[in-house]
Short mmCIF file of C-alpha atoms and ligand atoms in Angstrom, two decimals:
data_model
loop_
_atom_site.label_atom_id
_atom_site.label_comp_id
_atom_site.label_asym_id
_atom_site.label_seq_id
_atom_site.Cartn_x
_atom_site.Cartn_y
_atom_site.Cartn_z
CA UNK A 5 81.58 106.87 89.26
CA UNK A 6 83.58 110.09 89.10
CA UNK A 7 86.50 110.61 91.46
CA UNK A 8 87.27 113.67 93.57
CA UNK A 9 89.57 115.95 91.53
CA UNK A 10 93.28 116.24 92.32
CA UNK A 11 93.72 119.15 94.79
CA UNK A 12 94.26 122.36 92.80
CA UNK A 13 96.95 123.68 95.17
CA UNK A 14 98.87 120.39 94.81
CA UNK A 15 98.81 120.69 91.00
CA UNK A 16 99.86 124.35 91.14
CA UNK A 17 102.85 123.41 93.33
CA UNK A 18 103.89 120.65 90.92
CA UNK A 19 103.66 123.07 87.94
CA UNK A 20 106.07 125.39 89.72
CA UNK A 21 108.37 122.54 90.64
CA UNK A 22 108.58 120.50 87.43
CA UNK A 23 107.05 122.70 84.71
CA UNK A 24 103.72 122.37 82.88
CA UNK A 25 104.52 119.39 80.66
CA UNK A 26 105.83 117.15 83.48
CA UNK A 27 103.03 118.24 85.83
CA UNK A 28 100.48 117.33 83.11
CA UNK A 29 102.14 113.90 82.77
CA UNK A 30 101.95 113.45 86.53
CA UNK A 31 98.27 114.46 86.62
CA UNK A 32 97.49 112.04 83.77
CA UNK A 33 99.40 109.20 85.48
CA UNK A 34 97.42 109.80 88.68
CA UNK A 35 94.17 109.12 86.78
CA UNK A 36 95.29 105.72 85.40
CA UNK A 37 94.61 102.30 86.96
CA UNK A 38 97.23 101.64 89.65
CA UNK A 39 99.94 99.06 88.99
CA UNK A 40 99.68 95.79 90.88
CA UNK A 41 102.96 94.53 92.27
CA UNK A 42 103.85 91.10 93.64
CA UNK A 43 106.80 90.50 95.95
CA UNK A 44 107.81 86.85 96.31
CA UNK A 45 108.39 85.13 99.62
CA UNK A 46 111.82 83.47 99.39
CA UNK A 47 110.63 80.60 101.60
CA UNK A 48 108.48 79.59 98.60
CA UNK A 49 110.61 80.69 95.65
CA UNK A 50 111.85 83.47 93.41
CA UNK A 51 109.47 85.93 91.78
CA UNK A 52 109.91 84.56 88.24
CA UNK A 53 109.38 81.02 89.45
CA UNK A 54 106.20 81.96 91.35
CA UNK A 55 104.74 83.99 88.44
CA UNK A 56 105.68 81.32 85.85
CA UNK A 57 104.22 78.47 87.92
CA UNK A 58 100.94 80.38 88.04
CA UNK A 59 101.12 81.48 84.37
CA UNK A 60 100.99 85.20 85.26
CA UNK A 61 102.67 87.71 82.94
CA UNK A 62 105.11 89.69 85.08
CA UNK A 63 107.60 92.49 84.50
CA UNK A 64 110.63 92.68 86.83
CA UNK A 65 110.77 95.67 89.20
CA UNK A 66 114.24 97.19 88.56
CA UNK A 67 114.93 98.16 92.20
CA UNK A 68 113.70 94.98 93.89
CA UNK A 69 115.00 91.49 93.10
CA UNK A 70 111.96 89.85 94.67
CA UNK A 71 109.39 92.06 92.92
CA UNK A 72 107.36 92.14 89.71
CA UNK A 73 104.55 94.22 88.19
CA UNK A 74 101.61 92.07 87.12
CA UNK A 75 99.56 92.71 83.98
CA UNK A 76 95.96 93.32 85.06
CA UNK A 77 93.03 91.98 83.05
CA UNK A 78 90.91 94.37 80.95
CA UNK A 79 88.54 94.68 83.94
CA UNK A 80 91.43 95.82 86.14
CA UNK A 81 91.49 92.66 88.28
CA UNK A 82 94.12 89.95 88.68
CA UNK A 83 93.89 86.31 89.87
CA UNK A 84 96.81 86.94 92.28
CA UNK A 85 94.43 88.85 94.57
CA UNK A 86 92.29 85.76 95.12
CA UNK A 87 94.71 82.87 94.66
CA UNK A 88 95.20 80.55 97.69
CA UNK A 89 98.96 81.16 97.49
CA UNK A 90 98.17 84.67 98.69
CA UNK A 91 96.46 83.23 101.79
CA UNK A 92 99.47 80.94 102.14
CA UNK A 93 101.90 83.89 102.20
CA UNK A 94 103.77 82.82 99.06
CA UNK A 95 103.76 86.49 98.03
CA UNK A 96 102.77 89.95 99.21
CA UNK A 97 100.80 92.28 96.93
CA UNK A 98 102.67 95.55 97.15
CA UNK A 99 103.00 98.74 95.14
CA UNK A 100 106.16 98.38 92.98
CA UNK A 101 107.67 101.68 94.15
CA UNK A 102 107.14 100.72 97.82
CA UNK A 103 109.40 97.72 97.10
CA UNK A 104 112.37 100.10 96.71
CA UNK A 105 112.55 101.12 100.36
CA UNK A 106 113.86 97.92 101.98
CA UNK A 107 116.65 97.41 99.41
CA UNK A 108 117.77 100.93 100.40
CA UNK A 109 117.71 99.91 104.09
CA UNK A 110 119.64 96.76 103.08
CA UNK A 111 119.11 94.60 106.20
CA UNK A 112 121.67 91.79 106.58
CA UNK A 113 121.32 88.38 108.28
CA UNK A 114 122.12 88.54 111.98
CA UNK A 115 121.18 92.21 112.43
CA UNK A 116 118.63 93.89 114.71
CA UNK A 117 116.25 95.97 112.59
CA UNK A 118 113.44 98.25 113.81
CA UNK A 119 110.44 99.19 111.64
CA UNK A 120 108.94 102.10 113.58
CA UNK A 121 105.69 102.55 111.58
CA UNK A 122 105.18 99.04 110.30
CA UNK A 123 101.47 98.31 109.72
CA UNK A 124 100.10 96.65 107.68
CA UNK A 125 103.50 95.07 107.10
CA UNK A 126 104.52 95.57 103.46
CA UNK A 127 108.03 96.63 104.36
CA UNK A 128 108.20 94.56 107.56
CA UNK A 129 107.62 91.32 105.61
CA UNK A 130 110.29 92.46 103.14
CA UNK A 131 112.76 93.06 106.00
CA UNK A 132 111.85 89.67 107.50
CA UNK A 133 112.65 87.98 104.20
CA UNK A 134 116.01 89.74 103.89
CA UNK A 135 117.01 88.87 107.47
CA UNK A 136 116.56 85.16 106.83
CA UNK A 137 116.47 82.96 109.93
CA UNK A 138 119.08 85.01 111.77
CA UNK A 139 118.70 88.45 113.23
CA UNK A 140 115.65 90.18 114.62
CA UNK A 141 112.90 92.38 113.20
CA UNK A 142 111.14 94.62 115.74
CA UNK A 143 107.97 95.90 114.04
CA UNK A 144 105.98 98.65 115.76
CA UNK A 145 102.82 100.56 114.95
CA UNK A 146 101.16 103.39 116.86
CA UNK A 147 97.59 102.29 116.06
CA UNK A 148 96.49 99.10 117.85
CA UNK A 149 93.99 97.95 115.17
CA UNK A 150 96.65 98.36 112.50
CA UNK A 151 99.13 96.44 114.67
CA UNK A 152 96.63 93.52 114.58
CA UNK A 153 96.78 93.55 110.76
CA UNK A 154 100.58 93.64 111.03
CA UNK A 155 100.57 90.51 113.21
CA UNK A 156 98.26 88.73 110.73
CA UNK A 157 100.46 89.64 107.77
CA UNK A 158 103.69 88.61 109.51
CA UNK A 159 102.06 85.32 110.50
CA UNK A 160 100.81 84.76 106.95
CA UNK A 161 104.30 85.50 105.64
CA UNK A 162 106.17 83.40 108.25
CA UNK A 163 108.55 85.48 110.38
CA UNK A 164 110.01 83.38 113.20
CA UNK A 165 112.35 86.17 114.30
CA UNK A 166 109.88 89.09 114.63
CA UNK A 167 108.75 91.09 117.64
CA UNK A 168 105.58 93.21 117.29
CA UNK A 169 104.63 96.11 119.57
CA UNK A 170 102.00 98.84 119.45
CA UNK A 171 101.13 102.21 120.97
CA UNK A 172 102.99 105.48 121.47
CA UNK A 173 106.36 104.93 119.77
CA UNK A 174 108.09 107.03 122.47
CA UNK A 175 107.76 103.97 124.74
CA UNK A 176 110.40 102.33 122.55
CA UNK A 177 113.00 104.65 124.08
CA UNK A 178 113.42 101.98 126.74
CA UNK A 179 115.18 99.84 124.10
CA UNK A 180 118.11 102.29 123.90
CA UNK A 181 120.51 102.40 120.93
CA UNK A 182 120.04 98.69 120.13
CA UNK A 183 119.43 98.60 116.37
CA UNK A 184 121.69 98.17 113.36
CA UNK A 185 119.02 99.64 111.07
CA UNK A 186 115.83 101.61 111.65
CA UNK A 187 113.09 102.23 109.10
CA UNK A 188 110.66 105.15 109.52
CA UNK A 189 107.98 104.68 106.85
CA UNK A 190 106.16 107.68 108.16
CA UNK A 191 102.50 108.73 108.26
CA UNK A 192 102.38 111.43 105.57
CA UNK A 193 100.15 113.68 103.43
CA UNK A 194 99.83 110.85 100.88
CA UNK A 195 100.27 112.68 97.54
CA UNK A 196 101.82 109.50 96.14
CA UNK A 197 98.54 107.68 96.90
CA UNK A 198 96.32 110.07 94.86
CA UNK A 199 95.91 107.43 92.14
CA UNK A 200 94.76 104.72 94.54
CA UNK A 201 92.92 106.61 97.20
CA UNK A 202 90.06 109.09 96.95
CA UNK A 203 90.41 109.69 100.68
CA UNK A 204 94.03 110.85 100.16
CA UNK A 205 92.79 113.42 97.59
CA UNK A 206 90.03 114.66 99.92
CA UNK A 207 92.18 114.86 103.06
CA UNK A 208 95.08 116.73 101.47
CA UNK A 209 95.82 120.34 102.48
CA UNK A 210 98.92 122.43 103.03
CA UNK A 211 98.06 122.43 106.71
CA UNK A 212 98.16 118.62 106.66
CA UNK A 213 101.52 118.64 104.87
CA UNK A 214 103.00 120.80 107.64
CA UNK A 215 101.40 118.75 110.43
CA UNK A 216 102.78 115.53 108.92
CA UNK A 217 106.25 117.09 108.63
CA UNK A 218 106.16 117.90 112.36
CA UNK A 219 105.16 114.31 113.33
CA UNK A 220 107.85 112.93 111.03
CA UNK A 221 110.48 115.16 112.69
CA UNK A 222 109.67 113.57 116.08
CA UNK A 223 109.74 110.06 114.60
CA UNK A 224 113.13 110.42 112.91
CA UNK A 225 114.61 111.93 116.10
CA UNK A 226 113.39 108.91 118.04
CA UNK A 227 114.75 106.60 115.33
CA UNK A 228 118.22 108.18 115.62
CA UNK A 229 118.25 107.58 119.38
CA UNK A 230 117.45 103.90 118.82
CA UNK A 231 120.31 103.39 116.34
CA UNK A 232 123.64 101.92 117.33
CA UNK A 233 126.70 104.00 116.43
CA UNK A 234 127.33 103.31 112.75
CA UNK A 235 123.69 102.26 112.25
CA UNK A 236 121.58 103.09 109.18
CA UNK A 237 118.32 105.10 109.17
CA UNK A 238 115.94 105.01 106.21
CA UNK A 239 113.17 107.59 106.32
CA UNK A 240 110.41 107.08 103.73
CA UNK A 241 107.06 108.60 102.80
CA UNK A 242 104.49 108.17 100.04
CA UNK A 243 104.31 111.87 99.29
CA UNK A 244 106.14 114.37 97.07
CA UNK A 245 105.72 117.38 99.42
CA UNK A 246 109.15 118.98 99.98
CA UNK A 247 108.16 120.26 103.46
CA UNK A 248 108.01 116.56 104.44
CA UNK A 249 110.66 114.55 102.47
CA UNK A 250 113.66 116.87 101.86
CA UNK A 251 112.46 119.34 104.52
CA UNK A 252 112.44 116.65 107.24
CA UNK A 253 115.89 115.38 106.19
CA UNK A 254 117.43 118.87 106.12
CA UNK A 255 115.97 119.75 109.54
CA UNK A 256 117.22 116.45 110.98
CA UNK A 257 120.74 117.09 109.71
CA UNK A 258 120.67 120.58 111.30
CA UNK A 259 119.47 119.18 114.66
CA UNK A 260 121.63 116.06 114.77
CA UNK A 261 125.37 116.44 114.23
CA UNK A 262 125.66 112.69 114.90
CA UNK A 263 123.79 111.88 111.64
CA UNK A 264 125.24 111.95 108.10
CA UNK A 265 123.42 111.64 104.81
CA UNK A 266 124.76 108.72 102.77
CA UNK A 267 125.99 109.34 99.22
CA UNK A 268 123.90 106.73 97.40
CA UNK A 269 125.71 106.92 94.07
CA UNK A 270 129.18 106.72 95.66
CA UNK A 271 128.07 103.79 97.82
CA UNK A 272 126.55 102.03 94.81
CA UNK A 273 123.25 101.83 96.68
CA UNK A 274 120.86 104.00 94.66
CA UNK A 275 118.08 101.68 93.53
CA UNK A 276 118.13 101.30 89.75
CA UNK A 277 115.86 103.50 87.62
CA UNK A 278 114.46 105.77 90.30
CA UNK A 279 115.14 109.52 90.52
CA UNK A 280 117.28 111.45 92.98
CA UNK A 281 115.38 113.72 95.34
CA UNK A 282 115.70 117.52 95.11
CA UNK A 283 118.02 120.19 96.48
CA UNK A 284 121.02 119.93 98.79
CA UNK A 285 120.12 116.46 100.07
CA UNK A 286 119.64 114.92 96.59
CA UNK A 287 122.70 112.67 96.87
CA UNK A 288 121.19 110.76 99.77
CA UNK A 289 117.56 110.61 98.63
CA UNK A 290 115.40 108.82 96.07
CA UNK A 291 112.00 109.65 94.62
CA UNK A 292 109.66 107.37 92.69
CA UNK A 293 107.20 109.24 90.42
CA UNK A 294 104.17 107.49 88.91
CA UNK A 295 104.69 109.27 85.54
CA UNK A 296 108.30 108.06 85.29
CA UNK A 297 108.16 104.38 86.22
CA UNK A 298 106.04 101.59 87.66
CA UNK A 299 104.16 102.14 90.90
CA UNK A 300 102.85 105.03 92.96
CA UNK A 301 104.77 107.96 94.48
CA UNK A 302 107.40 107.36 97.13
CA UNK A 303 110.37 109.11 98.69
CA UNK A 304 113.24 107.71 100.76
CA UNK A 305 116.44 108.99 102.35
CA UNK A 306 119.31 107.01 103.81
CA UNK A 307 121.38 108.33 106.72
CA UNK A 308 123.98 106.87 109.05
CA UNK A 309 124.71 107.52 112.71
CA UNK A 310 128.34 108.42 113.35
CA UNK A 311 130.55 106.04 115.33
CA UNK A 312 132.01 102.57 115.13
CA UNK A 313 129.50 99.73 114.56
CA UNK A 314 129.14 97.18 117.34
CA UNK A 315 128.18 93.54 116.79
CA UNK A 316 124.68 92.25 117.63
CA UNK A 317 124.84 89.50 120.20
CA UNK A 318 122.52 87.23 122.10
CA UNK A 319 122.77 87.95 125.80
CA UNK A 320 121.48 86.13 128.86
CA UNK A 321 117.65 86.01 129.02
CA UNK A 322 116.05 88.96 130.85
CA UNK A 323 112.87 88.20 132.76
CA UNK A 324 109.88 90.01 131.22
CA UNK A 325 106.37 90.72 132.40
CA UNK A 326 104.88 88.63 129.59
CA UNK A 327 107.26 85.73 128.94
CA UNK A 328 109.10 83.24 131.10
CA UNK A 329 111.00 80.06 130.24
CA UNK A 330 108.64 77.18 129.37
CA UNK A 331 107.98 74.55 132.04
CA UNK A 332 109.09 70.94 131.66
CA UNK A 333 105.56 69.63 130.93
CA UNK A 334 105.04 72.07 128.05
CA UNK A 335 108.45 71.32 126.62
CA UNK A 336 107.81 67.55 126.76
CA UNK A 337 104.39 67.93 125.03
CA UNK A 338 105.91 70.12 122.32
CA UNK A 339 108.82 67.74 121.75
CA UNK A 340 106.44 64.78 121.42
CA UNK A 341 104.32 66.71 118.91
CA UNK A 342 107.38 67.89 116.97
CA UNK A 343 108.73 64.35 116.68
CA UNK A 344 105.37 62.71 115.85
CA UNK A 345 103.89 65.31 113.49
CA UNK A 346 106.72 67.47 112.23
CA UNK A 347 109.31 64.69 112.20
CA UNK A 348 111.94 67.08 113.49
CA UNK A 349 113.26 68.50 116.78
CA UNK A 350 112.34 72.06 117.90
CA UNK A 351 113.49 75.27 116.17
CA UNK A 352 117.24 75.69 116.27
CA UNK A 353 118.66 78.97 117.62
CA UNK A 354 115.48 79.95 119.45
CA UNK A 355 114.37 79.57 123.05
CA UNK A 356 111.07 78.18 124.29
CA UNK A 357 109.00 80.49 126.47
CA UNK A 358 105.50 80.66 127.87
CA UNK A 359 103.05 83.49 128.47
CA UNK A 360 101.18 81.24 130.89
CA UNK A 361 98.90 79.84 128.18
CA UNK A 362 100.80 79.39 124.93
CA UNK A 363 104.24 78.07 124.18
CA UNK A 364 106.36 80.45 122.08
CA UNK A 365 109.56 80.06 120.15
CA UNK A 366 111.45 83.29 120.83
CA UNK A 367 114.52 84.37 118.84
CA UNK A 368 117.59 84.41 121.06
CA UNK A 369 118.38 88.04 120.15
CA UNK A 370 114.99 89.14 121.50
CA UNK A 371 115.80 87.96 125.03
CA UNK A 372 118.37 90.69 125.43
CA UNK A 373 115.67 93.36 124.91
CA UNK A 374 112.93 94.53 127.30
CA UNK A 375 109.98 92.68 125.78
CA UNK A 376 107.19 93.75 128.16
CA UNK A 377 103.96 94.31 126.21
CA UNK A 378 105.46 93.05 122.94
CA UNK A 379 104.69 89.88 121.00
CA UNK A 380 107.95 88.03 120.41
CA UNK A 381 108.60 85.13 118.05
CA UNK A 382 106.18 82.43 116.92
CA UNK A 383 103.32 80.99 118.96
CA UNK A 384 103.91 77.23 118.63
CA UNK A 385 100.69 76.18 120.34
CA UNK A 386 99.34 75.24 123.74
CA UNK A 387 99.00 72.19 125.90
CA UNK A 388 95.32 71.21 126.20
CA UNK A 389 93.70 68.46 128.24
CA UNK A 390 91.40 66.19 126.20
CA UNK A 391 88.14 64.52 127.32
CA UNK A 392 90.10 61.57 128.70
CA UNK A 393 92.30 63.87 130.80
CA UNK A 394 95.37 63.41 128.57
CA UNK A 395 97.64 66.44 128.00
CA UNK A 396 98.12 66.98 124.27
CA UNK A 397 99.84 69.65 122.24
CA UNK A 398 97.57 71.79 120.01
CA UNK A 399 99.60 73.58 117.34
CA UNK A 400 99.07 77.27 116.47
CA UNK A 401 98.30 78.33 112.90
CA UNK A 402 101.50 80.47 112.75
CA UNK A 403 103.61 77.33 113.05
CA UNK A 404 102.55 76.19 109.56
CA UNK A 405 104.34 79.24 108.07
CA UNK A 406 107.74 78.49 109.57
CA UNK A 407 107.81 74.82 108.64
CA UNK A 408 110.70 75.07 106.17
CA UNK A 409 112.75 76.11 109.20
CA UNK A 410 111.45 73.12 111.12
CA UNK A 411 111.95 70.38 108.56
CA UNK A 412 110.19 68.89 105.58
CA UNK A 413 108.96 65.59 106.92
CA UNK A 414 105.70 66.92 108.35
CA UNK A 415 102.40 65.04 107.92
CA UNK A 416 100.55 66.77 105.05
CA UNK A 417 97.40 66.75 102.95
CA UNK A 418 98.55 67.92 99.51
CA UNK A 419 95.99 69.55 97.21
CA UNK A 420 96.20 71.15 93.76
CA UNK A 421 95.03 74.77 93.37
CA UNK A 422 91.96 73.65 91.35
CA UNK A 423 90.88 71.07 93.94
CA UNK A 424 87.52 72.26 95.39
CA UNK A 425 88.77 71.15 98.82
CA UNK A 426 91.13 74.19 98.81
CA UNK A 427 88.23 76.68 98.66
CA UNK A 428 86.28 74.61 101.21
CA UNK A 429 89.28 74.61 103.54
CA UNK A 430 89.68 78.40 103.24
CA UNK A 431 85.96 78.80 104.09
CA UNK A 432 86.60 76.85 107.30
CA UNK A 433 84.67 73.70 106.28
CA UNK A 434 85.66 70.21 107.47
CA UNK A 435 87.29 67.98 104.83
CA UNK A 436 86.93 64.24 104.22
CA UNK A 437 90.16 62.68 105.51
CA UNK A 438 90.10 58.89 105.09
CA UNK A 439 92.96 57.21 106.93
CA UNK A 440 94.21 60.43 108.56
CA UNK A 441 94.65 60.26 112.33
CA UNK A 442 95.99 63.36 114.08
CA UNK A 443 97.44 66.62 112.85
CA UNK A 444 98.44 67.34 109.25
CA UNK A 445 99.29 70.48 107.32
CA UNK A 446 97.04 71.25 104.33
CA UNK A 447 99.25 72.39 101.45
CA UNK A 448 98.20 73.91 98.14
CA UNK A 449 100.64 73.15 95.34
CA UNK A 450 103.24 72.42 98.02
CA UNK A 451 102.77 75.60 100.09
CA UNK A 452 101.37 75.27 103.66
CA UNK A 453 97.91 76.76 104.31
CA UNK A 454 96.96 75.54 107.80
CA UNK A 455 96.15 72.66 110.15
CA UNK A 456 93.62 69.85 109.73
CA UNK A 457 93.04 67.25 112.43
CA UNK A 458 91.93 63.88 111.16
CA UNK A 459 89.85 61.34 113.11
CA UNK A 460 87.54 58.56 111.87
CA UNK A 461 87.74 59.59 108.21
CA UNK A 462 86.88 63.22 108.99
CA UNK A 463 89.24 66.24 109.01
CA UNK A 464 88.47 69.05 111.48
CA UNK A 465 89.33 72.43 110.04
CA UNK A 466 91.72 74.51 112.19
CA UNK A 467 92.10 77.44 109.77
CA UNK A 468 91.65 80.53 112.05
CA UNK A 469 88.16 82.04 111.98
CA UNK A 470 89.44 85.56 111.39
CA UNK A 471 91.20 84.48 108.18
CA UNK A 472 88.40 82.40 106.64
CA UNK A 473 86.90 83.48 103.35
CA UNK A 474 83.26 84.47 103.22
CA UNK A 475 80.81 83.40 100.51
CA UNK A 476 81.68 86.38 98.22
CA UNK A 477 84.96 87.04 96.43
CA UNK A 478 87.85 87.79 98.82
CA UNK A 479 88.96 91.42 99.13
CA UNK A 480 92.18 92.67 97.49
CA UNK A 481 94.10 92.03 100.71
CA UNK A 482 97.08 94.31 101.26
CA UNK A 483 96.93 95.73 97.75
CA UNK A 484 96.91 99.13 99.43
CA UNK A 485 100.19 100.49 98.30
CA UNK A 486 102.18 99.69 101.38
N1 SAM B 509 105.38 100.57 106.66
C1 SAM B 509 104.01 100.22 106.39
C2 SAM B 509 103.97 99.20 105.26
O1 SAM B 509 104.91 99.11 104.49
O2 SAM B 509 103.00 98.43 105.20
C3 SAM B 509 103.16 101.42 106.06
C4 SAM B 509 103.22 102.45 107.16
S1 SAM B 509 102.09 103.76 106.96
C5 SAM B 509 102.80 104.68 105.71
C6 SAM B 509 102.40 104.72 108.38
C7 SAM B 509 102.03 104.08 109.70
O3 SAM B 509 102.30 105.02 110.75
C8 SAM B 509 100.58 103.71 109.85
O4 SAM B 509 100.46 102.31 110.00
C9 SAM B 509 100.08 104.44 111.08
O5 SAM B 509 99.28 103.63 111.92
C10 SAM B 509 101.35 104.84 111.78
N2 SAM B 509 101.18 106.11 112.51
C11 SAM B 509 100.13 106.95 112.44
N3 SAM B 509 100.34 108.01 113.25
C12 SAM B 509 101.51 107.84 113.84
C13 SAM B 509 102.25 108.59 114.78
N4 SAM B 509 101.81 109.75 115.26
N5 SAM B 509 103.42 108.10 115.17
C14 SAM B 509 103.87 106.93 114.67
N6 SAM B 509 103.21 106.18 113.76
C15 SAM B 509 102.05 106.63 113.36
#
């Protein structure tokens, strides 16, 4: 089927900017099959280890330690898009150039990091991995349905120290200048997505470029206000349009005397093998072009708020509308479950809280922030009353993805990737479970997938309905360039 053509005005602009030969190369690159990138989840292993264990040919991504470009088959597909390790969150399928943004942000363990336009979570999962078990990721998206996808992807990945919120980002002003680093991966005119997305080609116009630049200006202003003195802002887009990109950075610097552009070369922080941006802000900006390296088109700039950095610290819990400290009965049920099934005491460094129904493990740093309306930490499960009136703990699916933080002595059902029970489990079917009484984690080649509850030789499937695979092949989840 033929694709909509590249917008003529876009091509004319690129001819003026980079000359005919380079613009022809760009146009040709935008007609090729997109690259497929894989970013490894460090809770499972390094990218080489993951690709080698699966037998997938992979080329390192120069600007991202955790990333690789996968060689597609002749039909343009790849087994990584349908492998159960994807469902297990062992990796995230992400455009290779998009993997350059978080290394530029450079989040460090213990810091508070805000991702202001975070769905579906490509960069948020990357930040979560870099923060480790310390620190806090606050991931926000304006569009509620997209925030749902963000929650699913963070749960799949395993992010015990994340807060997710949704809606008008201006509501985040209540947080004040709390963050060490803020990422604005802004809604944009999408020229860098022309290879992957017909819709991006059809929607593009100069009017849209200008409208996106205006929205981005508001977002970066908000981001600056939420930064601590000394904090780092990374502004990124997936477009080449200079009215967005460089134009937004230049206008920000004119409006905000408290913000400085970083010199990436002097600071040794320019990602390897990507180009500088254009014009007077080139020293603080990076551009990824699809005709010059792996991946789609991206742009990023790194700025710093003036002033002396202040340390992040856990403060006394603040009461919130949604969470309160867990009651003694919930805590006792959770502790019994943790000892019996997980073989370990509760999460270190986090506090137990309840929303009235579920028990949550909330990162200590989150308690110092106004959490109303946000989803903070990991849902551990809920206390349910069984048919005999006994109060028992029912674990939440998300708990299976933070188990390395909880201990390794959990009850498990270990399956190989080729075992037909893996596909049956992912379809939501019960499994035979001779000798299994109570909760166990189903693992595929050692990586947790979800809960099974054994009784009388039969294992009840607790894989969430919304994540189950249908009868057809699974979609290319998250392979959308973010
Ligand atoms: N960072 C994401 C990732 O890596 O997966 C991709 C973010 S995408 C480029 C931009 C996001 O901005 C979208 O998820 C969209 O819902 C959100 N958005 C759309 N309009 C917005 C607005 N007016 N203000 C803030 N965010 C907006």
